Short mmCIF file of C-alpha atoms and ligand atoms in Angstrom, two decimals:
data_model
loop_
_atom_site.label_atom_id
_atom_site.label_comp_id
_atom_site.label_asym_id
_atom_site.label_seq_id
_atom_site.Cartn_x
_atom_site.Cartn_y
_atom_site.Cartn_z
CA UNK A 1 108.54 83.37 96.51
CA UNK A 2 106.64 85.71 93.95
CA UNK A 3 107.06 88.82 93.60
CA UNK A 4 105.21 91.29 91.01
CA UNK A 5 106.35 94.82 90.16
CA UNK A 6 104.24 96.87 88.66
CA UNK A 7 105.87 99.73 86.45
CA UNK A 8 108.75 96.94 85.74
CA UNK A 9 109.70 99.18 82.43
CA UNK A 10 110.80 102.53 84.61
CA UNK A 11 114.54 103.15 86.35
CA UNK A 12 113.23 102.49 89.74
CA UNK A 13 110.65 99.09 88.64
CA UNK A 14 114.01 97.57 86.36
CA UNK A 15 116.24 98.40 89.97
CA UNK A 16 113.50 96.69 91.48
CA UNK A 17 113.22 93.49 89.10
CA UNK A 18 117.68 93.22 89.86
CA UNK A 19 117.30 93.13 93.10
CA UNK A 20 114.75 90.29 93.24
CA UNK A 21 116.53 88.55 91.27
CA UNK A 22 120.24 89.14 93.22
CA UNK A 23 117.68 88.06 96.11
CA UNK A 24 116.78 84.48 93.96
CA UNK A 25 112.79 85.88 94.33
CA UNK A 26 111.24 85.41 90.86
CA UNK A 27 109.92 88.71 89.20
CA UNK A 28 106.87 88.95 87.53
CA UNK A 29 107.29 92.16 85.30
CA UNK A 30 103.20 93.96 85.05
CA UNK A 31 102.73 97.22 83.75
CA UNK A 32 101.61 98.65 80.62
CA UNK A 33 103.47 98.26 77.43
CA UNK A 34 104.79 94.49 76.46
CA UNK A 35 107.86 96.42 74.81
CA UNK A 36 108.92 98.11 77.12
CA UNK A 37 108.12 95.50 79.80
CA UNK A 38 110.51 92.87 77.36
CA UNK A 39 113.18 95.71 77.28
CA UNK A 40 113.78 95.74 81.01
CA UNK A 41 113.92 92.03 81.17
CA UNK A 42 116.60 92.06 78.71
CA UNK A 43 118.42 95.28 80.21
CA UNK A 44 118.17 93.95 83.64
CA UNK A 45 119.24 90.33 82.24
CA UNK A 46 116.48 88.38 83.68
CA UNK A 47 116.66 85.38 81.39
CA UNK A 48 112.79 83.91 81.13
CA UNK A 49 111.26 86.55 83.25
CA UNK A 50 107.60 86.49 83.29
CA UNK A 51 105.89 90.06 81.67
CA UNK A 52 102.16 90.56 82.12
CA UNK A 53 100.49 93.62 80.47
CA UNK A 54 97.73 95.11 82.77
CA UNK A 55 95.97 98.52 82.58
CA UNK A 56 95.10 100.86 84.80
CA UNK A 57 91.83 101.06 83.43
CA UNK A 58 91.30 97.43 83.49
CA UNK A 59 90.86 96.87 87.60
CA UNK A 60 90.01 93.10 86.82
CA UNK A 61 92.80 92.31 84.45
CA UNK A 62 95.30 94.13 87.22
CA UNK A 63 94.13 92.41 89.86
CA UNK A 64 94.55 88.86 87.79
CA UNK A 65 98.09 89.82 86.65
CA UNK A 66 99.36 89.98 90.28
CA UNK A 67 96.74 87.14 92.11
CA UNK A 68 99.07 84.69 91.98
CA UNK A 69 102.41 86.77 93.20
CA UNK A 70 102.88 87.06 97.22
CA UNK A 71 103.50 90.51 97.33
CA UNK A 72 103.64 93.48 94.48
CA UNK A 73 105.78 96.56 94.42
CA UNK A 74 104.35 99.13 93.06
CA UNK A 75 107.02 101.61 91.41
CA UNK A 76 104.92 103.41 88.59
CA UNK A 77 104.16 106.98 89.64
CA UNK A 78 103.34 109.72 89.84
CA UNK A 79 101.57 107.72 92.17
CA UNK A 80 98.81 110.98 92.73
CA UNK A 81 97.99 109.97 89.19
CA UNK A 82 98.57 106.14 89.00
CA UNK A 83 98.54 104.95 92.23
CA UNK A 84 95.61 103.96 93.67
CA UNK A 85 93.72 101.03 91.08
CA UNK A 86 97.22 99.27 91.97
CA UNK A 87 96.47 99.20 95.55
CA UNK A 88 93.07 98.45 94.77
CA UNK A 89 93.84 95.56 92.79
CA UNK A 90 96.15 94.47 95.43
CA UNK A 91 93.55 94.45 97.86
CA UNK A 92 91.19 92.87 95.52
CA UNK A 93 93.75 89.87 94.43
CA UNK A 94 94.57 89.74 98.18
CA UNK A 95 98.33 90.22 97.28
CA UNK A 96 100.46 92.50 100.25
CA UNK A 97 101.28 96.02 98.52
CA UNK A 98 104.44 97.90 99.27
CA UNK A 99 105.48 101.31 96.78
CA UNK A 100 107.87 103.56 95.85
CA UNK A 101 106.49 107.13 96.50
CA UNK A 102 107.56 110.26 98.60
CA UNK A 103 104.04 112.00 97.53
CA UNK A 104 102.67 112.94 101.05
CA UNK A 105 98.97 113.24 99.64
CA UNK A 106 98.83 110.58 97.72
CA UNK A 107 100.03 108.42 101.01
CA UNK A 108 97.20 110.17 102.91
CA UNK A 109 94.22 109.03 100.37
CA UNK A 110 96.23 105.39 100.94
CA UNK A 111 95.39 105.10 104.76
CA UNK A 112 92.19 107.30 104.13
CA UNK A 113 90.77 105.10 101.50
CA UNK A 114 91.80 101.64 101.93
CA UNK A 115 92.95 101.07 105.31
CA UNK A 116 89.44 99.24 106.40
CA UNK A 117 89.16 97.42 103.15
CA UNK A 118 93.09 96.13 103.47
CA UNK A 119 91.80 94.86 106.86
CA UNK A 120 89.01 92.66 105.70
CA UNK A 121 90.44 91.60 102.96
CA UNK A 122 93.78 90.49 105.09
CA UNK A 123 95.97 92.75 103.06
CA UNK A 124 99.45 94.75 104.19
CA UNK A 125 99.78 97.73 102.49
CA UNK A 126 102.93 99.70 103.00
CA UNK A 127 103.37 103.04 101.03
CA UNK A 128 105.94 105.11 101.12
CA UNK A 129 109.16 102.25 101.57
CA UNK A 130 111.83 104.66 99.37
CA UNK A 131 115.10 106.23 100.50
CA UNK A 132 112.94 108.84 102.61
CA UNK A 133 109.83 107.34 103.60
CA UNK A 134 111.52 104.32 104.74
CA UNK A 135 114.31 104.97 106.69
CA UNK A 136 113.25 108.72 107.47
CA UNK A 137 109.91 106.88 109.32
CA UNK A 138 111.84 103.92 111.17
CA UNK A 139 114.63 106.45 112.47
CA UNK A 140 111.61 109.14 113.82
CA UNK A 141 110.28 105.78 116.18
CA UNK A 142 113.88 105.12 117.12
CA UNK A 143 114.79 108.91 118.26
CA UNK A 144 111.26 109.63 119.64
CA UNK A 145 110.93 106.46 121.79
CA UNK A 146 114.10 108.20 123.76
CA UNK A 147 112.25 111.47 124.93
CA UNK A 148 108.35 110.15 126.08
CA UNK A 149 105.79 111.23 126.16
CA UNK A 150 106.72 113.49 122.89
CA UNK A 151 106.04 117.21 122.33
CA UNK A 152 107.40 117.40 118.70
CA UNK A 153 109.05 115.74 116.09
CA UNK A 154 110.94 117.39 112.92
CA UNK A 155 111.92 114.90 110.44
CA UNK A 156 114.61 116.36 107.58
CA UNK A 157 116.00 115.14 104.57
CA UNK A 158 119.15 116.69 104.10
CA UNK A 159 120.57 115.02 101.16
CA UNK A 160 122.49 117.46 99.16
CA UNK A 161 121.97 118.89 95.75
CA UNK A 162 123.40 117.41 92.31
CA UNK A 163 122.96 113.42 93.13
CA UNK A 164 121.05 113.47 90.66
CA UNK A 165 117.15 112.72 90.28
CA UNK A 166 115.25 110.78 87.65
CA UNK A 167 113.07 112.40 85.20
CA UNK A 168 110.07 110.18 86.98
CA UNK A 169 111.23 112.12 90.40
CA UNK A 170 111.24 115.11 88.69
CA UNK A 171 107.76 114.49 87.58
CA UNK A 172 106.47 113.26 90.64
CA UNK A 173 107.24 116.63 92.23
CA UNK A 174 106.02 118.94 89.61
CA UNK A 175 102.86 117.05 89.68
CA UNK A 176 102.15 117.45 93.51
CA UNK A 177 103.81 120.84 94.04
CA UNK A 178 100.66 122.78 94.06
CA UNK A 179 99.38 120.11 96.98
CA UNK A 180 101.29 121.59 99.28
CA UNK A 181 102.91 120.59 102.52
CA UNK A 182 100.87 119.09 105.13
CA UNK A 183 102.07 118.89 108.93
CA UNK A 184 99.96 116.32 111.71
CA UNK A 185 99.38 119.59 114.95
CA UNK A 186 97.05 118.78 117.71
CA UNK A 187 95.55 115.19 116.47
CA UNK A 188 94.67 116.35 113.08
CA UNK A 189 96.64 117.07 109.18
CA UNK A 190 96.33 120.22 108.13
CA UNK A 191 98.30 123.00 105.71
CA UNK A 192 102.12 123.49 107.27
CA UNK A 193 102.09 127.09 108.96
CA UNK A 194 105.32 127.62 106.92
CA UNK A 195 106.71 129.08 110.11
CA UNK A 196 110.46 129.33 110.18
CA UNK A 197 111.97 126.00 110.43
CA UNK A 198 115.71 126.70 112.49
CA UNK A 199 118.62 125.07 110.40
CA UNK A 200 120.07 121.83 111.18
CA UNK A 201 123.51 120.89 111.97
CA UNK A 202 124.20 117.43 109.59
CA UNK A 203 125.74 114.35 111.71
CA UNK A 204 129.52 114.99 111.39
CA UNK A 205 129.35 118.69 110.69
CA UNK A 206 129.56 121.82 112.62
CA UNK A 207 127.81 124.40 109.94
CA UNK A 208 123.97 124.61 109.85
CA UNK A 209 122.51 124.04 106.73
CA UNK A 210 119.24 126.29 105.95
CA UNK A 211 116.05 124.34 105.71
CA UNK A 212 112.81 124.77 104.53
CA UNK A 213 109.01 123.19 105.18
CA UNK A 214 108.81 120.44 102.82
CA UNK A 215 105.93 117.62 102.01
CA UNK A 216 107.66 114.51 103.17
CA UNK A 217 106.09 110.97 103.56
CA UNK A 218 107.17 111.51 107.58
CA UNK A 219 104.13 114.01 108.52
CA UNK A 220 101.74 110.96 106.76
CA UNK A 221 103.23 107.67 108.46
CA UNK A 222 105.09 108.92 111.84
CA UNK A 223 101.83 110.44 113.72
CA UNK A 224 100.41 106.14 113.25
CA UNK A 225 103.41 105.02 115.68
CA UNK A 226 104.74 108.31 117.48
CA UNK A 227 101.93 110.13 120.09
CA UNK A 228 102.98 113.99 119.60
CA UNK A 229 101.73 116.99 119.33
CA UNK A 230 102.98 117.98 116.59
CA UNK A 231 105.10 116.37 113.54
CA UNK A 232 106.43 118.32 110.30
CA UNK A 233 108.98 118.05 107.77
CA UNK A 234 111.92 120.03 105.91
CA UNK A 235 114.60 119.42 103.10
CA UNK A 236 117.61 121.82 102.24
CA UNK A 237 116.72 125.16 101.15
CA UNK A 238 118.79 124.45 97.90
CA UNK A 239 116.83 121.62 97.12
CA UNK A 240 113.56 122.64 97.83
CA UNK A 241 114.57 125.33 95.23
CA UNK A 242 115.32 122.67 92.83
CA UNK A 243 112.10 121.23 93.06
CA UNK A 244 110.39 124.51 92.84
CA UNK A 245 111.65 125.29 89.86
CA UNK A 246 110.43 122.48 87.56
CA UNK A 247 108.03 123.02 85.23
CA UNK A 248 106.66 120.47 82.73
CA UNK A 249 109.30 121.80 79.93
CA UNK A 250 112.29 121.35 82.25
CA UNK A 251 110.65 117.88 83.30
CA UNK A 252 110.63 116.75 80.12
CA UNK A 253 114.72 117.29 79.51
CA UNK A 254 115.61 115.39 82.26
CA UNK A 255 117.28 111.64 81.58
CA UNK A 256 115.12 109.14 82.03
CA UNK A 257 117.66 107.85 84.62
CA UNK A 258 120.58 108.82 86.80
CA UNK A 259 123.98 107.36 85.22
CA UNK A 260 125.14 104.60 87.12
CA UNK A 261 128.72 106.09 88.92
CA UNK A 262 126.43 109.43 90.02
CA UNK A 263 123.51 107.02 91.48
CA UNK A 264 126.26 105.17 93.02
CA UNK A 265 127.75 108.14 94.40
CA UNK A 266 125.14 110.23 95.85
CA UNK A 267 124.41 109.85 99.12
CA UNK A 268 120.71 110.05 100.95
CA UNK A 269 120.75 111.43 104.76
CA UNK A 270 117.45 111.24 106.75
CA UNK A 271 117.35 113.52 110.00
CA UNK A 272 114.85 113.07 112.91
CA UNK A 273 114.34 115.76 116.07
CA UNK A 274 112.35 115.00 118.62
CA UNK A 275 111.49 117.26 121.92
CA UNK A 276 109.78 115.88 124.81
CA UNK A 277 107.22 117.61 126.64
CA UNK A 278 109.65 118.07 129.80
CA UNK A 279 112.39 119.97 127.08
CA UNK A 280 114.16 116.89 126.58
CA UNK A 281 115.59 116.25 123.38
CA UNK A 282 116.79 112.99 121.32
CA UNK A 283 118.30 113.41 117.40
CA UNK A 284 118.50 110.46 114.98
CA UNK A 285 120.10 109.96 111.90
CA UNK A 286 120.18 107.43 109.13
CA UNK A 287 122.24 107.71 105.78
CA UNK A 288 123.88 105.63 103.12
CA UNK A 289 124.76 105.69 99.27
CA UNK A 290 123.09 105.28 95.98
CA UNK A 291 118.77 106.75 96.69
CA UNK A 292 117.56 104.85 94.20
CA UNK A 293 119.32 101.41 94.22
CA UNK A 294 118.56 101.79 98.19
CA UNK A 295 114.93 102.42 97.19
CA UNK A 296 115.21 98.96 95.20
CA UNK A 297 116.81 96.81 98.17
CA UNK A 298 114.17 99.01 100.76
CA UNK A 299 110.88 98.14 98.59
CA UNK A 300 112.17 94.34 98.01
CA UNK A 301 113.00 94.06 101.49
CA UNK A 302 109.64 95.56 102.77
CA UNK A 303 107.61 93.06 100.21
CA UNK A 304 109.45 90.02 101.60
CA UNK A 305 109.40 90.64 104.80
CA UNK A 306 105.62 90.78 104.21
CA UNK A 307 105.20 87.94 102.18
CA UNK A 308 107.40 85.64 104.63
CA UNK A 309 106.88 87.15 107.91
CA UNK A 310 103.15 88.87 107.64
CA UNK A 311 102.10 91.70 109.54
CA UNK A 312 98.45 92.89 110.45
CA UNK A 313 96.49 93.65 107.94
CA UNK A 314 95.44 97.22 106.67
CA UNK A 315 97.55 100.23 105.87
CA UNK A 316 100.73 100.67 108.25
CA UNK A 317 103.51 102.97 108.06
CA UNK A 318 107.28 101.41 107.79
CA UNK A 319 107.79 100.84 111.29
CA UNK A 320 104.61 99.27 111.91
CA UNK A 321 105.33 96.73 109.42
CA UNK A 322 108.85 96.11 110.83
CA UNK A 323 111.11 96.54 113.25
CA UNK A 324 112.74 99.46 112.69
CA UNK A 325 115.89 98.89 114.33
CA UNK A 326 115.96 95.11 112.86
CA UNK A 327 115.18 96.40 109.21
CA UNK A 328 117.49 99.61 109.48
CA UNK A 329 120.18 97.48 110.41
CA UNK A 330 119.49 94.55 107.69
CA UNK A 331 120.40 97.61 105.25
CA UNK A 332 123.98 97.95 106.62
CA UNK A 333 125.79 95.82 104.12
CA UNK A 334 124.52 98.36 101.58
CA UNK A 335 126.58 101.20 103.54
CA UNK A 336 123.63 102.52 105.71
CA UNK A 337 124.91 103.35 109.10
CA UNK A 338 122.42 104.88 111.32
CA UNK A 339 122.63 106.17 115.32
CA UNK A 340 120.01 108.01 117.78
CA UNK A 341 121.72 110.05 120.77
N1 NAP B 401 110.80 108.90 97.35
C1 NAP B 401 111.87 108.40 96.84
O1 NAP B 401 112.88 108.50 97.45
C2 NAP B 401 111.79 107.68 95.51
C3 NAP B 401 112.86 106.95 95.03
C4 NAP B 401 112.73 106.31 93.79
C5 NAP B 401 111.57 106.41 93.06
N2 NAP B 401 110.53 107.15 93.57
C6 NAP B 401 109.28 107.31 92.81
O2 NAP B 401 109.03 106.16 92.02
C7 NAP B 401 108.32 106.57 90.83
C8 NAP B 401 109.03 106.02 89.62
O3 NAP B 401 110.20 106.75 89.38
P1 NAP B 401 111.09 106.38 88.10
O4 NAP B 401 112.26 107.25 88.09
O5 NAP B 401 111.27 104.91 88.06
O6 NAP B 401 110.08 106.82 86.91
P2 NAP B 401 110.01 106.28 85.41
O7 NAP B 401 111.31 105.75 84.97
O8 NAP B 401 109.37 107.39 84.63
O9 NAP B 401 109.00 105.05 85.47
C9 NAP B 401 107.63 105.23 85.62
C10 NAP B 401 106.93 103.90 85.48
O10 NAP B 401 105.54 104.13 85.64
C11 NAP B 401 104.85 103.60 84.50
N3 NAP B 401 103.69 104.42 84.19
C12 NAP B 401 103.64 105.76 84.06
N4 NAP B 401 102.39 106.15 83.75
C13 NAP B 401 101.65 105.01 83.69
C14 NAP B 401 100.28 104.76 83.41
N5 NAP B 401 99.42 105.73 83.11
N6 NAP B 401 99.84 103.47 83.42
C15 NAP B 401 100.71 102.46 83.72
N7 NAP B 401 102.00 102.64 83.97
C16 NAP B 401 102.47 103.91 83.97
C17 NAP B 401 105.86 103.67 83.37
O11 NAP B 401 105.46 102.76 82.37
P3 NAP B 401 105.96 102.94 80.81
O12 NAP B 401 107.36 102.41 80.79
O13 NAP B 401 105.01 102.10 80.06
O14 NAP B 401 105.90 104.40 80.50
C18 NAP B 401 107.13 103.26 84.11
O15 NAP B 401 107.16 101.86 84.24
C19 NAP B 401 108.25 108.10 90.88
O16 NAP B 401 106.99 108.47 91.41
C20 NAP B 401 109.35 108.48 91.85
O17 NAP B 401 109.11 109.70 92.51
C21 NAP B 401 110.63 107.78 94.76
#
């Protein structure tokens, strides 16, 4: 098996390239800049590694560089900006497309745009398959399929401030803060009402932690699998103050990536309430180590599954694609434990 990443020069696309190769799937390293492209071959210590340089700009030439590759992962973002010719020339090369993004806009021009033309051309395309969007979507189908039919759903990321982000995180954020968050009410997106979102106790704790309305992948991929009336989103109040306090100066001082023994010790926790109609209620958790190696093993996984397995064509969300208790639980010999009570 074949597997192209575009963005192979970043922190998350050389995390990427390792773990295809610790899977024995051959990398094909795309993106921009041959330098930089033969730098994360060598850093990654992929001996013979295929790089192909493909621009944005150039729809044919992308679509070429990844034609002969069963699946791409897409990890150069922000994906707002950069995105969308990659799923195009996924689509176009007829090559299944999974990425790397936690921008809820940009994943709501994905299933807007190109959901019909991933159908006809026989195309999966699975956005969103990071630490959050992943995991955070496959738990909210596990805990909601305990209170049907479903009133509401809150999904939360409660990972906790100084893991550490990447200075392509950072600027992911700062480049879709003025978006906005979104929540899915009454059959339809529209602006979150901001209303007071109630803190959350964390799995294993007994102290609340303040939360506030965030724009997670969640409000974009869980209304395509869960019927509800309404679905929304929050992180900690501490982080969401991290976030919102980027600007592009700050941006630009951030490393380029997250030392190795912080990534490896921060820890990602993804939340999921769910009320049924009749007041019942079901919570779900999911959590584990290390955001973006997880991201790396969680994008791979996604693009093999596709390649090997299949699923129907168009754009799905995570647990469309897979089964969510199946994949969640695949992740467990990287330290993800999950449960829904
Ligand atoms: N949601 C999550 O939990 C999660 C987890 C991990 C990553 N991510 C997302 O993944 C993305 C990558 O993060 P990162 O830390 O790996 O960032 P990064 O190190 O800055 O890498 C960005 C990559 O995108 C490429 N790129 C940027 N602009 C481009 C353009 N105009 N044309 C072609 N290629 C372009 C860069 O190529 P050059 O090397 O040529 O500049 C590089 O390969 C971010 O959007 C981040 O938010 C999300």
């Amino acid at each position: 098996m074949r597997i192209a990443v575009y963005g192979a020069s970043g922190f998350t696309g050389r995390l990427t390239v390792a773990e295809l190769c610790r899977r024995r799937i051959t990398p094909v390293l795309v993106g921009r800049n041959a330098d930089r492209l033969g730098a994360a071959a060598a850093e990654v210590g992929v001996t013979g590694a295929e790089t192909r340089v493909a621009d944005l700009a150039d729809p044919a030439g992308l679509a070429d560089a990844i034609a002969d590759c069963d699946a791409v992962v897409n990890c150069a973002g922000p994906f707002t900006l950069w995105g969308e010719p990659v799923v195009r020339a996924a689509i176009t090369a007829g090559t299944h497309y999974v990425d790397t993004t936690g921008e809820q806009h940009y994943i709501q021009r994905v299933f807007d745009v190109f959901n019909k033309e991933a159908e006809h051309a026989g195309v999966t395309v699975v956005p969103a398959m990071a630490d959050d969007g992943g995991p955070g979507d496959l738990i909210a189908n596990l805990t909601a399929a305990r209170v049907t039919p479903v009133d509401e759903v809150l999904i939360a990321d409660l990972r906790q401030p100084g893991g550490g982000a990447s200075r392509g995180t950072a600027r992911s954020m700062a480049a879709v803060f003025d978006e906005g968050a979104l929540e899915y009410l009454d059959g339809a997106w529209q602006p979150a009402s901001g209303s007071q979102v109630e803190p959350i106790v964390p799995p294993g704790s007994t102290a609340p932690v303040p939360v506030t309305t965030f724009a997670l992948p969640g409000v974009i991929t869980i209304p395509r699998h869960v019927a509800a009336r309404r679905i929304h989103s929050a992180i900690r109040t501490d982080v969401a103050a991290l976030f919102a306090s980027l600007t592009p100066d700050t941006v630009d001082s951030i490393p380029e990536t997250v030392a190795e023994d912080a990534r490896r010790a921060s820890r990602w926790l993804m939340k999921a309430d769910a009320t049924g109609t009749d007041g019942s209620r079901a919570q779900g958790w999911v959590t584990g180590p290390d955001g973006y190696g997880l991201t790396a093993v969680i994008a791979v996984e996604g693009a093999r599954r596709l390649a090997a397995d299949g699923a129907r064509a168009g754009v799905l969300s995570p647990a469309q694609a897979y089964d969510p208790a199946d994949f969640l639980n695949f992740l467990a010999p990287h330290g993800v434990t999950w449960q829904v009570s």
